[in-house]
């Protein structure tokens, strides 16, 4: 059990450079399985999930090297098709191995990825897409057995009850790059992370049209070659730093943030009274020193809608914004586990179905709270930065936010092992 201890109540000042995007990097690592040649990836974030993906690729037979803290090299000369439970269960994103294994080997045996703390994480749309391409799929003792020996290009529809599927789109695109024929994916996810993956695949020789839209068309080729790729900035990390400046009434400059990836989020902040200044192509300035925020109504949606991964962070900010705000979660209706922890800090929030009704208070108080997932951890740390006293955020897997060494902040968030 790790703990992040925060002595809050002071404004954050300083500058920070955003890491590479976790949710782009993980499918990009998996895409390296599609070629025997070397793929070099720059701007890789230093995260446990990245190391877990590296271990998985190594287990499959790839040669995986970390050249420096943010540069990795993957050469998958000869690979096998079996991904074991002990590794897959550590990270739900392991599901993105299915596409490249089917593209390269036409078969895959991968442990069924589990759920997470905010509810079930089904993969029925992934399976539906593979079956549309001619795959057979069997479930046996918790493992998915996929046989793609008869795969060919197909028309797919990836829309589900909550819109498209991000990792499902990644899987279909990666498989289709090496499958004979044309694959048209209707209701594709168009998150920036999917765009980034497609750009790497094109650099590797894939033929993809419609990048950045909800319809992707892929013409299969015989083989892909190596490439070098720089991962896009992490828009969720950038948004979280912006909330950190707002909730502490601080003044932060965020470098390496692409404001075009955050339009819905920045629009909501603007509606609430916080205008984030663009000081360069990838530089945002948040001066919240005299900020008076207004309550807002947010609905999370697939991109380009408001991102669900910035829902908890915004809830923490609205919990200390006078007035009545509402957040409705359309992607993961149970993604409010952290609210009970915010309530222990004095937040006045009621959950009504998929919505959080937030009555903003002037101040939260510190407490010992438990984080349930990555973004919940961030929300609780943000609330701790706002509270005047000390907050301990306990979590199984530590989310490293080392303010004092990264943001030269006026206050310190120190880490101590429990
Ligand atoms: C990706 O998860 C992200 N993870 C998530 O970020 C993010 O919250 C999510 O997309 C939505 O933007 C990675 O990219 C590694 P989905 P993913 O498939 O692909 C339903 C974080 O904190 N669905 O787009 O697993 C599903 O239940 C993580 O970084 C089906 O019904 O999400 C959800 O309601 C959390 N059937 C919705 O679609 C399926 O087969 C979106 O899921 C697949 C999904």
mmCIF file of N, CA, C and O and ligand atoms in Angstrom, residues 22-24 26-27 92-93 95 118 120-127 160-168 189 191 235 308-309 330-333 335 373-375, ligand 1:
data_model
loop_
_atom_site.group_PDB
_atom_site.id
_atom_site.type_symbol
_atom_site.label_atom_id
_atom_site.label_comp_id
_atom_site.label_asym_id
_atom_site.label_seq_id
_atom_site.Cartn_x
_atom_site.Cartn_y
_atom_site.Cartn_z
ATOM 1 N N UNK A 22 -0.304 7.994 -22.112
ATOM 2 C CA UNK A 22 -0.369 6.563 -21.722
ATOM 3 C C UNK A 22 -1.253 5.795 -22.709
ATOM 4 O O UNK A 22 -0.872 4.736 -23.204
ATOM 5 N N UNK A 23 -2.419 6.348 -23.020
ATOM 6 C CA UNK A 23 -3.395 5.596 -23.806
ATOM 7 C C UNK A 23 -3.117 5.599 -25.300
ATOM 8 O O UNK A 23 -3.794 4.900 -26.055
ATOM 9 N N UNK A 24 -2.083 6.355 -25.700
ATOM 10 C CA UNK A 24 -1.572 6.211 -27.079
ATOM 11 C C UNK A 24 -0.422 5.210 -27.071
ATOM 12 O O UNK A 24 -0.304 4.347 -27.940
ATOM 13 N N UNK A 26 0.334 2.624 -25.159
ATOM 14 C CA UNK A 26 0.097 1.181 -24.961
ATOM 15 C C UNK A 26 -0.266 0.489 -26.284
ATOM 16 O O UNK A 26 0.368 -0.514 -26.645
ATOM 17 N N UNK A 27 -1.237 0.986 -27.070
ATOM 18 C CA UNK A 27 -1.478 0.336 -28.371
ATOM 19 C C UNK A 27 -0.300 0.501 -29.337
ATOM 20 O O UNK A 27 -0.044 -0.365 -30.166
ATOM 21 N N UNK A 92 -5.630 -3.909 -17.992
ATOM 22 C CA UNK A 92 -6.753 -4.155 -18.882
ATOM 23 C C UNK A 92 -6.378 -3.839 -20.320
ATOM 24 O O UNK A 92 -6.843 -4.465 -21.272
ATOM 25 N N UNK A 93 -5.473 -2.898 -20.498
ATOM 26 C CA UNK A 93 -5.121 -2.481 -21.873
ATOM 27 C C UNK A 93 -4.400 -3.591 -22.634
ATOM 28 O O UNK A 93 -4.166 -3.481 -23.827
ATOM 29 N N UNK A 95 -5.600 -5.973 -23.699
ATOM 30 C CA UNK A 95 -6.546 -6.436 -24.736
ATOM 31 C C UNK A 95 -6.082 -6.006 -26.122
ATOM 32 O O UNK A 95 -6.394 -6.641 -27.129
ATOM 33 N N UNK A 118 -14.300 0.720 -11.738
ATOM 34 C CA UNK A 118 -15.534 1.466 -12.031
ATOM 35 C C UNK A 118 -16.456 0.631 -12.916
ATOM 36 O O UNK A 118 -17.155 1.133 -13.767
ATOM 37 N N UNK A 120 -17.793 -3.166 -14.993
ATOM 38 C CA UNK A 120 -17.381 -4.158 -15.994
ATOM 39 C C UNK A 120 -16.754 -3.468 -17.206
ATOM 40 O O UNK A 120 -17.053 -2.317 -17.497
ATOM 41 N N UNK A 121 -15.801 -4.148 -17.809
ATOM 42 C CA UNK A 121 -15.152 -3.607 -19.001
ATOM 43 C C UNK A 121 -15.303 -4.652 -20.117
ATOM 44 O O UNK A 121 -14.409 -5.410 -20.402
ATOM 45 N N UNK A 122 -16.499 -4.734 -20.709
ATOM 46 C CA UNK A 122 -16.757 -5.798 -21.694
ATOM 47 C C UNK A 122 -15.880 -5.649 -22.942
ATOM 48 O O UNK A 122 -15.351 -4.570 -23.211
ATOM 49 N N UNK A 123 -15.735 -6.733 -23.688
ATOM 50 C CA UNK A 123 -15.025 -6.651 -24.973
ATOM 51 C C UNK A 123 -15.864 -7.285 -26.081
ATOM 52 O O UNK A 123 -15.341 -7.767 -27.104
ATOM 53 N N UNK A 124 -17.198 -7.260 -25.898
ATOM 54 C CA UNK A 124 -18.081 -7.860 -26.911
ATOM 55 C C UNK A 124 -17.934 -7.200 -28.282
ATOM 56 O O UNK A 124 -18.025 -7.866 -29.319
ATOM 57 N N UNK A 125 -17.648 -5.883 -28.292
ATOM 58 C CA UNK A 125 -17.504 -5.199 -29.590
ATOM 59 C C UNK A 125 -16.204 -5.624 -30.282
ATOM 60 O O UNK A 125 -16.150 -5.755 -31.513
ATOM 61 N N UNK A 126 -15.159 -5.870 -29.481
ATOM 62 C CA UNK A 126 -13.904 -6.384 -30.061
ATOM 63 C C UNK A 126 -14.181 -7.733 -30.738
ATOM 64 O O UNK A 126 -13.780 -7.964 -31.888
ATOM 65 N N UNK A 127 -14.870 -8.602 -30.009
ATOM 66 C CA UNK A 127 -15.138 -9.957 -30.518
ATOM 67 C C UNK A 127 -16.031 -9.891 -31.749
ATOM 68 O O UNK A 127 -15.784 -10.553 -32.768
ATOM 69 N N UNK A 160 -21.436 0.864 -29.788
ATOM 70 C CA UNK A 160 -22.079 0.146 -28.675
ATOM 71 C C UNK A 160 -23.025 1.089 -27.950
ATOM 72 O O UNK A 160 -23.239 2.223 -28.380
ATOM 73 N N UNK A 161 -23.548 0.635 -26.794
ATOM 74 C CA UNK A 161 -24.513 1.455 -26.047
ATOM 75 C C UNK A 161 -23.899 2.785 -25.610
ATOM 76 O O UNK A 161 -24.570 3.794 -25.450
ATOM 77 N N UNK A 162 -22.566 2.758 -25.369
ATOM 78 C CA UNK A 162 -21.924 4.011 -24.917
ATOM 79 C C UNK A 162 -21.040 4.610 -26.018
ATOM 80 O O UNK A 162 -20.038 5.241 -25.766
ATOM 81 N N UNK A 163 -21.444 4.353 -27.265
ATOM 82 C CA UNK A 163 -20.630 4.897 -28.357
ATOM 83 C C UNK A 163 -19.607 3.871 -28.808
ATOM 84 O O UNK A 163 -19.753 2.683 -28.560
ATOM 85 N N UNK A 164 -18.528 4.339 -29.428
ATOM 86 C CA UNK A 164 -17.551 3.396 -29.965
ATOM 87 C C UNK A 164 -16.623 2.888 -28.851
ATOM 88 O O UNK A 164 -16.788 3.215 -27.684
ATOM 89 N N UNK A 165 -15.669 2.051 -29.249
ATOM 90 C CA UNK A 165 -14.704 1.508 -28.297
ATOM 91 C C UNK A 165 -13.305 1.912 -28.743
ATOM 92 O O UNK A 165 -12.912 1.640 -29.890
ATOM 93 N N UNK A 166 -12.556 2.530 -27.847
ATOM 94 C CA UNK A 166 -11.220 3.031 -28.193
ATOM 95 C C UNK A 166 -10.268 1.863 -28.464
ATOM 96 O O UNK A 166 -9.705 1.736 -29.557
ATOM 97 N N UNK A 167 -10.108 0.987 -27.491
ATOM 98 C CA UNK A 167 -9.171 -0.133 -27.709
ATOM 99 C C UNK A 167 -9.730 -1.105 -28.739
ATOM 100 O O UNK A 167 -8.978 -1.768 -29.455
ATOM 101 N N UNK A 168 -11.063 -1.162 -28.858
ATOM 102 C CA UNK A 168 -11.656 -2.015 -29.911
ATOM 103 C C UNK A 168 -11.276 -1.497 -31.285
ATOM 104 O O UNK A 168 -10.909 -2.268 -32.186
ATOM 105 N N UNK A 189 -13.697 4.808 -33.008
ATOM 106 C CA UNK A 189 -13.342 5.861 -32.046
ATOM 107 C C UNK A 189 -12.398 6.817 -32.777
ATOM 108 O O UNK A 189 -11.617 6.386 -33.624
ATOM 109 N N UNK A 191 -10.568 9.239 -30.919
ATOM 110 C CA UNK A 191 -9.741 9.879 -29.887
ATOM 111 C C UNK A 191 -8.356 10.203 -30.469
ATOM 112 O O UNK A 191 -7.860 9.456 -31.352
ATOM 113 N N UNK A 235 -3.197 14.248 -22.995
ATOM 114 C CA UNK A 235 -4.201 15.315 -22.795
ATOM 115 C C UNK A 235 -4.855 15.218 -21.417
ATOM 116 O O UNK A 235 -5.276 16.220 -20.842
ATOM 117 N N UNK A 308 -14.296 11.192 -20.379
ATOM 118 C CA UNK A 308 -14.606 10.554 -19.092
ATOM 119 C C UNK A 308 -13.375 10.532 -18.190
ATOM 120 O O UNK A 308 -13.497 10.571 -16.959
ATOM 121 N N UNK A 309 -12.182 10.512 -18.769
ATOM 122 C CA UNK A 309 -10.965 10.436 -17.948
ATOM 123 C C UNK A 309 -10.641 11.748 -17.246
ATOM 124 O O UNK A 309 -9.710 11.798 -16.441
ATOM 125 N N UNK A 330 -21.685 9.214 -19.108
ATOM 126 C CA UNK A 330 -22.329 8.425 -20.149
ATOM 127 C C UNK A 330 -21.452 7.256 -20.616
ATOM 128 O O UNK A 330 -21.912 6.397 -21.356
ATOM 129 N N UNK A 331 -20.168 7.232 -20.239
ATOM 130 C CA UNK A 331 -19.285 6.156 -20.706
ATOM 131 C C UNK A 331 -19.232 5.024 -19.680
ATOM 132 O O UNK A 331 -19.411 3.858 -20.004
ATOM 133 N N UNK A 332 -18.947 5.367 -18.434
ATOM 134 C CA UNK A 332 -18.915 4.373 -17.347
ATOM 135 C C UNK A 332 -19.832 4.872 -16.231
ATOM 136 O O UNK A 332 -19.370 5.593 -15.329
ATOM 137 N N UNK A 333 -21.120 4.534 -16.274
ATOM 138 C CA UNK A 333 -22.087 5.072 -15.298
ATOM 139 C C UNK A 333 -21.695 4.852 -13.840
ATOM 140 O O UNK A 333 -22.138 5.608 -12.979
ATOM 141 N N UNK A 335 -18.689 5.271 -12.616
ATOM 142 C CA UNK A 335 -17.359 5.865 -12.377
ATOM 143 C C UNK A 335 -17.423 6.994 -11.347
ATOM 144 O O UNK A 335 -16.903 8.073 -11.552
ATOM 145 N N UNK A 373 -9.075 4.160 -8.602
ATOM 146 C CA UNK A 373 -8.466 3.971 -9.920
ATOM 147 C C UNK A 373 -7.573 5.181 -10.206
ATOM 148 O O UNK A 373 -7.536 6.132 -9.431
ATOM 149 N N UNK A 374 -6.924 5.143 -11.333
ATOM 150 C CA UNK A 374 -5.931 6.182 -11.663
ATOM 151 C C UNK A 374 -6.512 7.587 -11.586
ATOM 152 O O UNK A 374 -5.990 8.483 -10.939
ATOM 153 N N UNK A 375 -7.669 7.789 -12.209
ATOM 154 C CA UNK A 375 -8.217 9.150 -12.281
ATOM 155 C C UNK A 375 -8.853 9.546 -10.942
ATOM 156 O O UNK A 375 -8.863 10.719 -10.584
HETATM 157 C C1 LIG B 1 -10.057 3.493 -23.240
HETATM 158 O O1 LIG B 1 -10.571 2.351 -22.584
HETATM 159 C C2 LIG B 1 -9.099 4.133 -22.255
HETATM 160 N N1 LIG B 1 -8.049 3.176 -21.905
HETATM 161 C C3 LIG B 1 -9.857 4.533 -20.985
HETATM 162 O O2 LIG B 1 -8.929 5.197 -20.126
HETATM 163 C C4 LIG B 1 -10.959 5.508 -21.380
HETATM 164 O O3 LIG B 1 -11.689 5.877 -20.240
HETATM 165 C C5 LIG B 1 -11.882 4.830 -22.408
HETATM 166 O O4 LIG B 1 -11.108 4.414 -23.562
HETATM 167 C C6 LIG B 1 -12.980 5.760 -22.898
HETATM 168 O O5 LIG B 1 -12.401 6.903 -23.465
HETATM 169 C C7 LIG B 1 -7.061 2.946 -22.785
HETATM 170 O O6 LIG B 1 -7.028 3.497 -23.878
HETATM 171 C C8 LIG B 1 -5.995 1.999 -22.349
HETATM 172 P P1 LIG B 1 -13.893 1.709 -24.520
HETATM 173 P P2 LIG B 1 -11.412 1.240 -23.408
HETATM 174 O O7 LIG B 1 -13.706 0.364 -25.112
HETATM 175 O O8 LIG B 1 -10.937 1.187 -24.800
HETATM 176 C C9 LIG B 1 -18.165 -0.033 -23.598
HETATM 177 C C10 LIG B 1 -7.727 5.559 -18.122
HETATM 178 O O9 LIG B 1 -8.033 5.961 -16.989
HETATM 179 N N2 LIG B 1 -17.669 -1.193 -24.345
HETATM 180 O O10 LIG B 1 -13.777 2.910 -25.388
HETATM 181 O O11 LIG B 1 -11.398 0.000 -22.627
HETATM 182 C C11 LIG B 1 -17.409 0.166 -22.296
HETATM 183 O O12 LIG B 1 -17.983 -0.585 -21.245
HETATM 184 C C12 LIG B 1 -8.624 4.578 -18.854
HETATM 185 O O13 LIG B 1 -6.688 5.905 -18.743
HETATM 186 C C13 LIG B 1 -18.566 -2.221 -24.627
HETATM 187 O O14 LIG B 1 -19.731 -2.178 -24.253
HETATM 188 O O15 LIG B 1 -12.843 1.877 -23.360
HETATM 189 C C14 LIG B 1 -17.552 1.656 -22.063
HETATM 190 O O16 LIG B 1 -18.801 1.905 -21.468
HETATM 191 C C15 LIG B 1 -9.872 4.239 -18.050
HETATM 192 N N3 LIG B 1 -18.110 -3.294 -25.321
HETATM 193 C C16 LIG B 1 -17.537 2.245 -23.463
HETATM 194 O O17 LIG B 1 -17.894 1.167 -24.342
HETATM 195 C C17 LIG B 1 -16.815 -3.373 -25.772
HETATM 196 O O18 LIG B 1 -16.467 -4.373 -26.437
HETATM 197 C C18 LIG B 1 -16.185 2.786 -23.876
HETATM 198 O O19 LIG B 1 -15.266 1.738 -23.715
HETATM 199 C C19 LIG B 1 -15.932 -2.313 -25.470
HETATM 200 C C20 LIG B 1 -16.383 -1.230 -24.758
#
